Amino acid sequence: MARTPHDSSFSFSKRYFNWGKKVVEDEEDDDEEILTFNSFSHCSEELKDDHELRITVPAGAIQSAPRKKTLPVVAVSKIRSALSVSEVIGTLFGYRRGHVHFSFQEDAKHYPAFLIELATPTSVLVREMASGVVRIALECEKKAGKKAGKLLHEPLWRTYCNGKKCGYATRRECTPEDWKVLKAVEPVSMGAGVLPGSEIGEIMYMRARYERVVGSKDSEAFYMMNPDGPGGPELSVYLLRV
């Protein structure tokens, strides 16, 4: 019986992508030894027999600690306005035993503005997502003597996943098969699931809205916007031209 994105999104996402909120427990050491003046009682008794110990502190020697300077709200707004911030739709998809594809669309009905294929197997990335935090860095090289074009048009990228090298990623045009997958998950605003595939197997996907931040012509970042807050999974993609 064929499954639809809506039928499988909830169960699959809870099983593989850990969408539930995490509970963070603060560890407190109740057995911490506290050093008090009682520890020196034997010394104080000896001092009483000799003379009284007095310490004279000059006036004005003790000063209150300076207050920490906080960044004004106006300054924060100026920093944010200096960056180009927008929202896009990001889709991660791939066959279970195939490679991961990343797609970013400005609108669900439009062809992706950026589509890459990673060397990372889909199953490996799913395991990384189970940890809750995934950082993917894509680096391309500046070409000497040539004017740099648009960052999203670079064809080849070195890939790092949570600090580990993961081969190279290649930019590709959206094929009819890719577009078929994106159309199938178009009604899904945010979630993860499985689509019925072909002979190769089923297609896994994760879809969400991302905040796109353009720092410069050589740097961009995509941050997944999680409605569950900081307790849910985090996925960020960084593009750098170095």
Coordinates of N, CA and C in Angstrom, one line a residue:
M1 N 0.9 -1.2 0.0 CA 0.0 0.0 0.0 C 0.9 1.2 0.0
A2 N 0.7 2.1 -1.0 CA 1.6 3.3 -1.1 C 1.4 4.3 0.1
R3 N 2.5 4.8 0.5 CA 2.4 5.8 1.6 C 2.6 7.2 1.0
T4 N 1.9 8.1 1.6 CA 2.0 9.5 1.2 C 2.9 10.3 2.2
P5 N 3.4 11.5 1.8 CA 4.2 12.3 2.7 C 3.5 12.5 4.0
H6 N 2.2 12.7 4.0 CA 1.4 13.1 5.2 C 1.3 11.9 6.1
D7 N 1.1 10.7 5.5 CA 1.0 9.5 6.4 C 2.2 9.2 7.1
S8 N 3.4 9.4 6.5 CA 4.6 8.9 7.1 C 5.4 9.9 7.8
S9 N 5.1 11.2 7.7 CA 5.9 12.3 8.2 C 6.1 12.2 9.7
F10 N 5.0 12.0 10.4 CA 5.0 12.1 11.9 C 5.8 10.9 12.5
S11 N 5.4 9.7 12.1 CA 6.1 8.5 12.6 C 7.5 8.4 12.3
F12 N 7.9 8.7 11.0 CA 9.3 8.6 10.6 C 10.1 9.7 11.3
S13 N 9.6 10.9 11.4 CA 10.4 12.0 12.0 C 10.7 11.7 13.4
K14 N 9.8 11.1 14.2 CA 10.0 10.8 15.6 C 11.0 9.7 15.7
R15 N 11.0 8.8 14.7 CA 11.9 7.6 14.8 C 13.3 8.0 14.4
Y16 N 13.5 8.8 13.4 CA 14.8 9.0 12.8 C 15.4 10.4 13.2
F17 N 14.6 11.4 13.2 CA 15.1 12.8 13.3 C 14.9 13.4 14.7
N18 N 14.3 12.7 15.7 CA 14.2 13.1 17.0 C 13.6 14.5 17.2
W19 N 12.4 14.7 16.7 CA 11.7 16.0 16.7 C 11.3 16.4 18.1
G20 N 11.2 15.5 19.0 CA 10.7 15.8 20.3 C 11.6 16.7 21.1
K21 N 11.1 17.5 22.0 CA 11.9 18.4 22.8 C 12.8 17.6 23.7
K22 N 14.0 18.1 23.9 CA 15.0 17.4 24.8 C 14.8 18.0 26.2
V23 N 15.2 17.2 27.2 CA 15.2 17.7 28.6 C 16.6 17.8 29.0
V24 N 17.1 19.0 29.3 CA 18.4 19.3 29.7 C 18.5 19.3 31.2
E25 N 19.3 18.4 31.8 CA 19.4 18.4 33.2 C 20.7 19.0 33.6
D26 N 20.7 19.8 34.6 CA 21.8 20.5 35.2 C 22.4 19.6 36.2
E27 N 23.7 19.2 36.0 CA 24.4 18.4 37.0 C 24.9 19.3 38.1
E28 N 24.6 19.0 39.3 CA 25.1 19.7 40.5 C 25.8 18.8 41.4
D29 N 26.9 19.3 41.9 CA 27.7 18.5 42.8 C 27.4 18.8 44.2
D30 N 26.6 18.0 44.8 CA 26.1 18.3 46.2 C 27.2 18.0 47.2
D31 N 28.3 17.3 46.8 CA 29.3 16.9 47.7 C 30.5 17.8 47.7
E32 N 30.3 19.0 47.1 CA 31.4 19.9 46.9 C 31.8 20.4 48.3
E33 N 33.1 20.4 48.5 CA 33.7 20.8 49.8 C 33.7 22.3 49.9
I34 N 33.2 22.9 50.9 CA 33.2 24.3 51.1 C 34.2 24.6 52.2
L35 N 35.1 25.5 51.8 CA 36.2 25.9 52.7 C 35.8 27.1 53.6
T36 N 35.7 27.0 54.8 CA 35.3 28.1 55.7 C 36.4 28.4 56.7
F37 N 36.2 29.5 57.5 CA 37.2 29.9 58.4 C 37.3 28.9 59.6
N38 N 36.3 28.0 59.7 CA 36.4 27.0 60.8 C 37.5 26.0 60.5
S39 N 37.9 25.9 59.3 CA 39.0 25.0 59.0 C 40.3 25.5 59.6
F40 N 40.4 26.8 59.9 CA 41.6 27.3 60.5 C 41.5 27.6 62.0
S41 N 40.6 26.9 62.7 CA 40.3 27.2 64.1 C 41.6 27.0 64.9
H42 N 42.4 26.0 64.5 CA 43.6 25.7 65.3 C 44.6 26.9 65.2
C43 N 44.6 27.6 64.0 CA 45.5 28.7 63.9 C 45.0 29.9 64.6
S44 N 43.7 30.1 64.7 CA 43.1 31.3 65.4 C 43.4 31.2 66.9
E45 N 43.4 30.0 67.5 CA 43.7 29.9 68.9 C 45.1 30.3 69.2
E46 N 46.0 30.0 68.3 CA 47.4 30.4 68.6 C 47.6 31.9 68.5
L47 N 46.8 32.5 67.5 CA 46.9 33.9 67.4 C 46.4 34.7 68.6
K48 N 45.4 34.1 69.2 CA 44.8 34.8 70.4 C 45.8 35.0 71.5
D49 N 46.7 34.0 71.6 CA 47.6 34.0 72.7 C 48.7 35.1 72.4
D50 N 49.0 35.4 71.2 CA 50.1 36.3 70.9 C 49.5 37.7 70.8
H51 N 48.8 38.1 69.9 CA 48.2 39.4 69.7 C 47.1 39.4 68.7
E52 N 46.3 40.4 68.8 CA 45.2 40.5 67.9 C 45.6 41.0 66.5
L53 N 45.2 40.2 65.5 CA 45.6 40.6 64.1 C 44.6 41.5 63.5
R54 N 45.1 42.7 63.1 CA 44.3 43.7 62.5 C 44.8 44.1 61.1
I55 N 43.9 44.3 60.2 CA 44.3 44.8 58.9 C 43.6 46.1 58.6
T56 N 44.4 47.1 58.3 CA 43.8 48.4 58.0 C 43.7 48.6 56.5
V57 N 42.5 48.9 56.0 CA 42.3 49.1 54.6 C 42.1 50.6 54.4
P58 N 43.0 51.2 53.5 CA 42.8 52.6 53.2 C 41.5 53.0 52.6
A59 N 41.0 54.2 52.9 CA 39.7 54.6 52.4 C 39.8 54.7 50.9
G60 N 38.8 54.2 50.2 CA 38.7 54.3 48.7 C 39.4 53.1 48.0
A61 N 40.1 52.2 48.9 CA 40.8 51.1 48.2 C 39.8 50.1 47.7
I62 N 38.7 49.9 48.3 CA 37.7 49.0 47.8 C 36.7 49.7 46.9
Q63 N 36.7 49.2 45.7 CA 35.8 49.8 44.7 C 34.8 48.8 44.2
S64 N 33.6 49.2 43.9 CA 32.6 48.3 43.3 C 33.0 47.9 42.0
A65 N 32.7 46.6 41.6 CA 33.0 46.1 40.3 C 32.3 46.8 39.2
P66 N 33.0 47.2 38.1 CA 32.3 47.9 37.1 C 31.2 47.1 36.4
R67 N 30.2 47.8 36.1 CA 29.1 47.1 35.4 C 29.4 46.7 34.0
K68 N 28.9 45.5 33.6 CA 29.2 45.0 32.3 C 28.4 45.8 31.3
K69 N 29.0 46.2 30.2 CA 28.4 47.0 29.2 C 27.5 46.0 28.3
T70 N 26.3 46.4 28.1 CA 25.4 45.6 27.3 C 25.3 46.3 26.0
L71 N 25.2 45.5 24.9 CA 25.0 46.0 23.6 C 23.6 46.6 23.4
P72 N 23.5 47.9 23.1 CA 22.2 48.5 22.9 C 21.3 47.8 21.9
V73 N 20.0 47.9 22.0 CA 19.1 47.3 21.0 C 19.3 47.9 19.7
V74 N 19.6 49.2 19.7 CA 19.8 49.9 18.4 C 21.0 49.4 17.7
A75 N 22.1 49.0 18.4 CA 23.3 48.5 17.8 C 23.0 47.1 17.2
V76 N 22.2 46.3 17.9 CA 21.9 45.0 17.4 C 21.1 45.1 16.1
S77 N 20.1 46.0 16.1 CA 19.3 46.2 14.9 C 20.1 46.7 13.7
K78 N 21.2 47.5 14.0 CA 22.0 48.0 12.9 C 22.9 46.9 12.3
I79 N 23.3 46.0 13.2 CA 24.1 44.8 12.7 C 23.3 43.9 11.8
R80 N 22.0 43.7 12.3 CA 21.1 42.8 11.5 C 20.7 43.4 10.2
S81 N 20.6 44.8 10.2 CA 20.2 45.4 8.9 C 21.3 45.4 7.9
A82 N 22.6 45.3 8.5 CA 23.7 45.2 7.6 C 23.8 43.9 6.8
L83 N 23.1 42.9 7.3 CA 23.1 41.6 6.7 C 21.8 41.4 5.9
S84 N 21.9 40.6 4.9 CA 20.7 40.3 4.1 C 20.0 39.1 4.6
V85 N 18.9 39.2 5.2 CA 18.2 38.0 5.9 C 16.9 37.8 5.2
S86 N 16.6 36.5 4.8 CA 15.3 36.2 4.2 C 15.0 34.7 4.5
E87 N 13.8 34.3 4.2 CA 13.4 32.9 4.5 C 13.3 32.1 3.2
V88 N 13.7 30.9 3.2 CA 13.6 30.0 2.1 C 13.1 28.6 2.6
I89 N 12.8 27.8 1.6 CA 12.3 26.4 2.0 C 13.5 25.4 1.6
G90 N 13.9 24.7 2.6 CA 15.0 23.7 2.4 C 14.5 22.3 2.5
T91 N 14.9 21.5 1.5 CA 14.5 20.1 1.5 C 15.8 19.2 1.4
L92 N 15.9 18.3 2.3 CA 16.9 17.3 2.3 C 16.3 16.0 1.8
F93 N 16.8 15.3 0.8 CA 16.2 14.1 0.3 C 17.3 13.2 -0.3
G94 N 16.9 11.9 -0.4 CA 17.8 11.0 -1.0 C 17.4 9.6 -0.8
Y95 N 17.8 8.6 -1.6 CA 17.6 7.2 -1.4 C 18.3 6.8 -0.1
R96 N 17.8 5.7 0.5 CA 18.4 5.3 1.7 C 19.8 4.9 1.5
R97 N 20.1 4.3 0.4 CA 21.5 3.8 0.1 C 22.2 4.7 -0.9
G98 N 21.6 5.9 -1.1 CA 22.2 6.8 -2.1 C 22.8 8.0 -1.3
H99 N 23.1 9.1 -2.1 CA 23.7 10.3 -1.6 C 22.6 11.3 -1.2
V100 N 23.0 12.2 -0.3 CA 22.0 13.3 0.1 C 22.0 14.4 -0.9
H101 N 20.8 14.9 -1.1 CA 20.6 16.1 -1.9 C 20.0 17.2 -1.0
F102 N 20.6 18.4 -1.2 CA 20.0 19.6 -0.5 C 19.4 20.6 -1.6
S103 N 18.2 21.0 -1.3 CA 17.5 22.0 -2.2 C 17.0 23.1 -1.4
F104 N 17.2 24.4 -1.9 CA 16.7 25.6 -1.3 C 15.9 26.3 -2.3
Q105 N 14.6 26.6 -2.0 CA 13.7 27.3 -2.9 C 13.2 28.5 -2.2
E106 N 13.0 29.6 -3.0 CA 12.5 30.8 -2.5 C 10.9 30.7 -2.4
D107 N 10.4 29.8 -3.2 CA 8.9 29.5 -3.2 C 8.8 28.0 -3.6
A108 N 7.8 27.4 -2.9 CA 7.6 26.0 -3.1 C 7.2 25.6 -4.6
K109 N 6.7 26.6 -5.3 CA 6.2 26.3 -6.7 C 7.3 26.6 -7.7
H110 N 8.5 27.2 -7.2 CA 9.6 27.5 -8.1 C 10.7 26.5 -8.1
Y111 N 11.4 26.4 -9.2 CA 12.6 25.5 -9.2 C 13.6 26.0 -8.1
P112 N 14.4 25.1 -7.6 CA 15.3 25.5 -6.5 C 16.4 26.4 -7.0
A113 N 16.7 27.4 -6.2 CA 17.8 28.4 -6.5 C 19.1 27.7 -6.3
F114 N 19.2 26.7 -5.4 CA 20.4 26.0 -5.1 C 20.1 24.6 -4.8
L115 N 20.8 23.7 -5.6 CA 20.6 22.3 -5.4 C 22.0 21.6 -5.5
I116 N 22.4 20.9 -4.5 CA 23.7 20.2 -4.5 C 23.5 18.7 -4.1
E117 N 24.5 17.9 -4.5 CA 24.5 16.5 -4.1 C 25.8 16.3 -3.3
L118 N 25.6 15.8 -2.1 CA 26.7 15.6 -1.2 C 27.2 14.2 -1.4
A119 N 28.5 13.9 -1.0 CA 29.1 12.6 -1.1 C 28.6 11.8 0.1
T120 N 28.0 12.4 1.1 CA 27.6 11.7 2.3 C 26.4 10.8 2.0
P121 N 26.4 9.6 2.4 CA 25.2 8.7 2.3 C 24.1 9.2 3.1
T122 N 22.9 9.0 2.7 CA 21.7 9.4 3.4 C 21.6 8.8 4.8
S123 N 22.0 7.5 4.9 CA 21.9 6.8 6.2 C 22.8 7.4 7.2
V124 N 24.0 7.9 6.7 CA 25.0 8.5 7.6 C 24.5 9.8 8.2
L125 N 23.9 10.6 7.3 CA 23.4 11.9 7.7 C 22.2 11.7 8.7
V126 N 21.4 10.7 8.5 CA 20.3 10.4 9.4 C 20.8 10.1 10.8
R127 N 21.9 9.4 10.9 CA 22.5 9.1 12.2 C 23.0 10.4 12.8
E128 N 23.6 11.3 12.0 CA 24.1 12.5 12.6 C 22.9 13.4 13.1
M129 N 21.8 13.3 12.4 CA 20.6 14.1 12.8 C 20.0 13.6 14.1
A130 N 20.2 12.3 14.4 CA 19.7 11.7 15.6 C 20.4 12.3 16.8
S131 N 21.6 12.9 16.6 CA 22.3 13.5 17.7 C 21.7 14.9 18.1
G132 N 20.9 15.4 17.2 CA 20.2 16.7 17.5 C 20.8 17.9 16.8
V133 N 22.2 17.9 16.5 CA 22.8 19.1 16.0 C 23.7 18.7 14.8
V134 N 23.5 19.3 13.7 CA 24.3 19.0 12.5 C 24.7 20.3 11.9
R135 N 26.0 20.5 11.7 CA 26.6 21.7 11.0 C 27.3 21.2 9.8
I136 N 26.8 21.7 8.6 CA 27.5 21.3 7.3 C 28.1 22.6 6.8
A137 N 29.4 22.5 6.5 CA 30.2 23.6 5.9 C 30.6 23.2 4.5
L138 N 30.3 24.1 3.6 CA 30.7 23.9 2.2 C 31.7 25.0 1.8
E139 N 32.9 24.6 1.3 CA 33.9 25.6 1.0 C 34.3 25.4 -0.5
C140 N 34.4 26.6 -1.2 CA 34.9 26.6 -2.5 C 36.1 27.5 -2.6
E141 N 36.9 27.4 -3.7 CA 38.1 28.2 -3.8 C 37.9 29.4 -4.7
K142 N 38.5 30.5 -4.3 CA 38.5 31.7 -5.1 C 39.4 31.5 -6.3
K143 N 39.0 31.9 -7.5 CA 39.8 31.8 -8.7 C 40.7 33.0 -8.9
A144 N 42.0 32.8 -8.9 CA 42.9 33.9 -9.1 C 42.7 34.6 -10.5
G145 N 42.7 35.9 -10.5 CA 42.6 36.6 -11.7 C 41.2 36.7 -12.3
K146 N 40.3 36.1 -11.7 CA 38.9 36.1 -12.2 C 38.0 36.8 -11.2
K147 N 37.0 37.5 -11.7 CA 36.0 38.2 -10.9 C 35.1 37.1 -10.3
A148 N 34.9 37.1 -9.0 CA 34.0 36.1 -8.4 C 32.5 36.3 -8.8
G149 N 31.9 35.2 -9.2 CA 30.5 35.3 -9.5 C 29.6 35.1 -8.3
K150 N 28.4 34.7 -8.5 CA 27.5 34.4 -7.4 C 27.9 33.2 -6.7
L151 N 27.8 33.3 -5.4 CA 28.3 32.2 -4.6 C 27.5 30.9 -4.8
L152 N 26.2 31.0 -5.0 CA 25.4 29.8 -5.2 C 25.6 29.2 -6.6
H153 N 26.4 29.8 -7.5 CA 26.7 29.2 -8.8 C 28.0 28.5 -8.8
E154 N 28.7 28.4 -7.7 CA 30.0 27.6 -7.7 C 29.7 26.2 -7.9
P155 N 30.5 25.5 -8.7 CA 30.1 24.1 -9.1 C 30.6 23.0 -8.1
L156 N 31.7 23.3 -7.4 CA 32.4 22.2 -6.6 C 32.7 22.8 -5.2
W157 N 32.4 21.9 -4.1 CA 32.5 22.3 -2.8 C 33.2 21.2 -1.9
R158 N 34.1 21.6 -1.1 CA 34.6 20.7 0.0 C 33.6 20.7 1.1
T159 N 33.4 19.5 1.6 CA 32.3 19.3 2.6 C 32.8 18.9 3.9
Y160 N 32.3 19.5 5.0 CA 32.6 19.1 6.3 C 31.2 19.0 7.1
C161 N 31.1 17.9 7.8 CA 29.9 17.6 8.6 C 30.3 17.5 10.0
N162 N 29.9 18.4 10.9 CA 30.3 18.5 12.3 C 31.8 18.4 12.4
G163 N 32.5 19.1 11.6 CA 33.9 19.2 11.7 C 34.7 18.1 11.0
K164 N 34.0 17.1 10.4 CA 34.7 16.0 9.8 C 34.6 16.1 8.2
K165 N 35.7 15.8 7.6 CA 35.7 15.9 6.1 C 34.8 14.8 5.5
C166 N 34.0 15.2 4.5 CA 33.0 14.3 3.9 C 33.1 14.4 2.4
G167 N 34.3 14.5 1.9 CA 34.4 14.5 0.4 C 34.0 15.8 -0.2
Y168 N 33.5 15.7 -1.4 CA 33.1 16.9 -2.2 C 31.6 16.9 -2.5
A169 N 31.0 18.1 -2.6 CA 29.6 18.2 -3.1 C 29.6 18.9 -4.4
T170 N 28.7 18.6 -5.2 CA 28.6 19.2 -6.6 C 27.2 19.9 -6.8
R171 N 27.3 21.1 -7.3 CA 26.1 21.8 -7.7 C 25.5 21.1 -9.0
R172 N 24.2 21.0 -9.0 CA 23.6 20.3 -10.2 C 22.3 21.1 -10.5
E173 N 21.9 20.9 -11.7 CA 20.6 21.4 -12.2 C 19.5 20.5 -11.7
C174 N 18.3 21.0 -11.5 CA 17.2 20.2 -11.1 C 16.7 19.3 -12.2
T175 N 16.8 18.0 -12.0 CA 16.3 17.1 -13.0 C 14.8 16.8 -12.9
P176 N 14.2 16.2 -13.9 CA 12.8 15.8 -13.7 C 12.5 14.9 -12.5
E177 N 13.5 14.0 -12.2 CA 13.3 13.2 -11.0 C 13.4 14.0 -9.7
D178 N 14.3 15.0 -9.7 CA 14.4 15.8 -8.5 C 13.1 16.7 -8.3
W179 N 12.6 17.2 -9.4 CA 11.4 18.0 -9.4 C 10.2 17.2 -9.0
K180 N 10.2 15.9 -9.3 CA 9.1 15.0 -8.9 C 9.0 14.9 -7.4
V181 N 10.2 14.8 -6.8 CA 10.3 14.6 -5.4 C 9.9 15.9 -4.7
L182 N 10.3 17.1 -5.2 CA 10.0 18.4 -4.6 C 8.5 18.6 -4.7
K183 N 7.9 18.2 -5.8 CA 6.4 18.4 -6.0 C 5.6 17.5 -5.0
A184 N 6.2 16.3 -4.8 CA 5.5 15.4 -3.9 C 5.5 15.9 -2.4
V185 N 6.5 16.6 -2.0 CA 6.6 17.1 -0.7 C 6.2 18.6 -0.6
E186 N 5.7 19.1 -1.7 CA 5.3 20.6 -1.7 C 4.2 20.9 -0.6
P187 N 3.2 20.0 -0.3 CA 2.3 20.4 0.7 C 2.8 20.4 2.1
V188 N 4.0 19.8 2.3 CA 4.6 19.6 3.6 C 5.4 20.9 4.0
S189 N 4.9 21.6 5.0 CA 5.6 22.8 5.4 C 6.8 22.5 6.2
M190 N 6.7 21.5 7.1 CA 7.8 21.1 7.9 C 7.6 19.7 8.4
G191 N 8.6 18.8 8.2 CA 8.5 17.4 8.7 C 9.4 16.5 8.0
A192 N 9.4 15.3 8.3 CA 10.3 14.3 7.7 C 9.5 13.0 7.4
G193 N 9.9 12.3 6.4 CA 9.1 11.1 6.1 C 9.8 10.3 5.0
V194 N 9.0 9.4 4.4 CA 9.5 8.5 3.4 C 8.5 8.5 2.2
L195 N 9.1 8.6 1.0 CA 8.3 8.6 -0.2 C 8.5 7.2 -0.9
P196 N 7.4 6.7 -1.5 CA 7.6 5.4 -2.3 C 8.6 5.7 -3.4
G197 N 9.6 4.9 -3.5 CA 10.6 5.0 -4.6 C 10.4 4.1 -5.7
S198 N 11.5 3.8 -6.4 CA 11.5 2.9 -7.6 C 12.2 1.6 -7.1
E199 N 12.8 0.9 -8.1 CA 13.5 -0.3 -7.8 C 14.7 -0.1 -6.8
I200 N 15.2 1.2 -6.8 CA 16.4 1.5 -6.0 C 16.0 1.5 -4.5
G201 N 14.8 1.8 -4.2 CA 14.3 1.9 -2.8 C 13.5 3.1 -2.5
E202 N 13.2 3.3 -1.3 CA 12.4 4.5 -0.8 C 13.3 5.7 -0.7
I203 N 12.6 6.9 -0.8 CA 13.3 8.1 -0.7 C 13.0 8.8 0.6
M204 N 14.0 9.1 1.4 CA 13.8 9.7 2.7 C 13.9 11.3 2.5
Y205 N 13.2 12.0 3.2 CA 13.2 13.5 3.1 C 13.0 14.2 4.4
M206 N 13.5 15.4 4.5 CA 13.2 16.3 5.6 C 13.1 17.7 5.1
R207 N 12.0 18.3 5.5 CA 11.6 19.6 4.9 C 11.4 20.6 6.0
A208 N 11.8 21.9 5.8 CA 11.6 22.9 6.8 C 11.9 24.3 6.2
R209 N 11.6 25.3 6.9 CA 11.9 26.6 6.5 C 13.2 27.0 7.1
Y210 N 14.0 27.8 6.4 CA 15.4 28.2 6.8 C 15.5 29.7 6.7
E211 N 16.3 30.2 7.6 CA 16.6 31.6 7.5 C 17.9 31.7 6.8
R212 N 17.9 32.5 5.7 CA 19.1 32.7 4.8 C 19.7 34.0 5.2
V213 N 21.0 33.9 5.6 CA 21.8 35.1 6.0 C 22.9 35.3 5.1
V214 N 23.0 36.4 4.3 CA 24.1 36.7 3.4 C 25.0 37.6 4.1
G215 N 26.2 37.1 4.5 CA 27.1 38.0 5.1 C 27.9 38.8 4.2
S216 N 28.3 38.3 3.0 CA 29.1 39.0 2.0 C 28.9 38.2 0.7
K217 N 29.7 38.6 -0.3 CA 29.6 37.9 -1.6 C 30.3 36.5 -1.5
D218 N 31.1 36.3 -0.4 CA 31.8 35.1 -0.2 C 31.3 34.3 1.0
S219 N 30.2 34.6 1.6 CA 29.7 33.9 2.7 C 28.2 34.0 2.8
E220 N 27.6 32.8 3.0 CA 26.1 32.7 3.3 C 25.9 31.6 4.3
A221 N 24.8 31.6 4.9 CA 24.4 30.6 5.9 C 22.9 30.4 5.8
F222 N 22.5 29.1 6.1 CA 21.1 28.7 6.1 C 20.9 28.0 7.5
Y223 N 20.0 28.6 8.3 CA 19.7 28.1 9.6 C 18.2 27.6 9.6
M224 N 18.1 26.3 10.0 CA 16.7 25.7 10.1 C 15.9 26.4 11.2
M225 N 14.7 26.8 10.9 CA 13.8 27.5 11.8 C 12.9 26.4 12.4
N226 N 13.2 26.1 13.7 CA 12.5 25.0 14.4 C 11.4 25.5 15.2
P227 N 10.1 25.1 15.0 CA 9.0 25.6 15.8 C 9.1 25.1 17.2
D228 N 9.8 24.0 17.5 CA 9.9 23.4 18.8 C 10.9 24.2 19.7
G229 N 11.6 25.2 19.1 CA 12.5 25.9 19.9 C 13.9 25.2 20.0
P230 N 14.7 25.6 21.0 CA 16.1 25.0 21.1 C 16.1 23.5 21.4
G231 N 14.9 23.0 21.8 CA 14.9 21.6 22.2 C 14.9 20.6 21.0
G232 N 14.6 21.1 19.8 CA 14.5 20.2 18.7 C 15.8 20.1 17.9
P233 N 15.8 19.3 16.8 CA 17.0 19.2 16.1 C 17.4 20.5 15.4
E234 N 18.7 20.6 15.2 CA 19.3 21.8 14.6 C 20.1 21.4 13.3
L235 N 19.8 22.1 12.3 CA 20.6 21.9 11.0 C 21.0 23.2 10.4
S236 N 22.3 23.4 10.2 CA 22.8 24.6 9.6 C 23.7 24.3 8.5
V237 N 23.6 25.1 7.4 CA 24.5 24.9 6.2 C 25.2 26.2 6.0
Y238 N 26.6 26.2 5.9 CA 27.4 27.3 5.7 C 28.1 27.2 4.4
L239 N 28.1 28.3 3.6 CA 28.7 28.4 2.3 C 29.8 29.4 2.4
L240 N 31.1 29.0 2.1 CA 32.2 29.9 2.2 C 33.1 29.8 1.0
R241 N 33.5 31.0 0.5 CA 34.5 31.0 -0.6 C 35.8 31.5 0.0
V242 N 36.8 30.6 -0.1 CA 38.1 30.9 0.6 C 39.3 30.9 -0.4

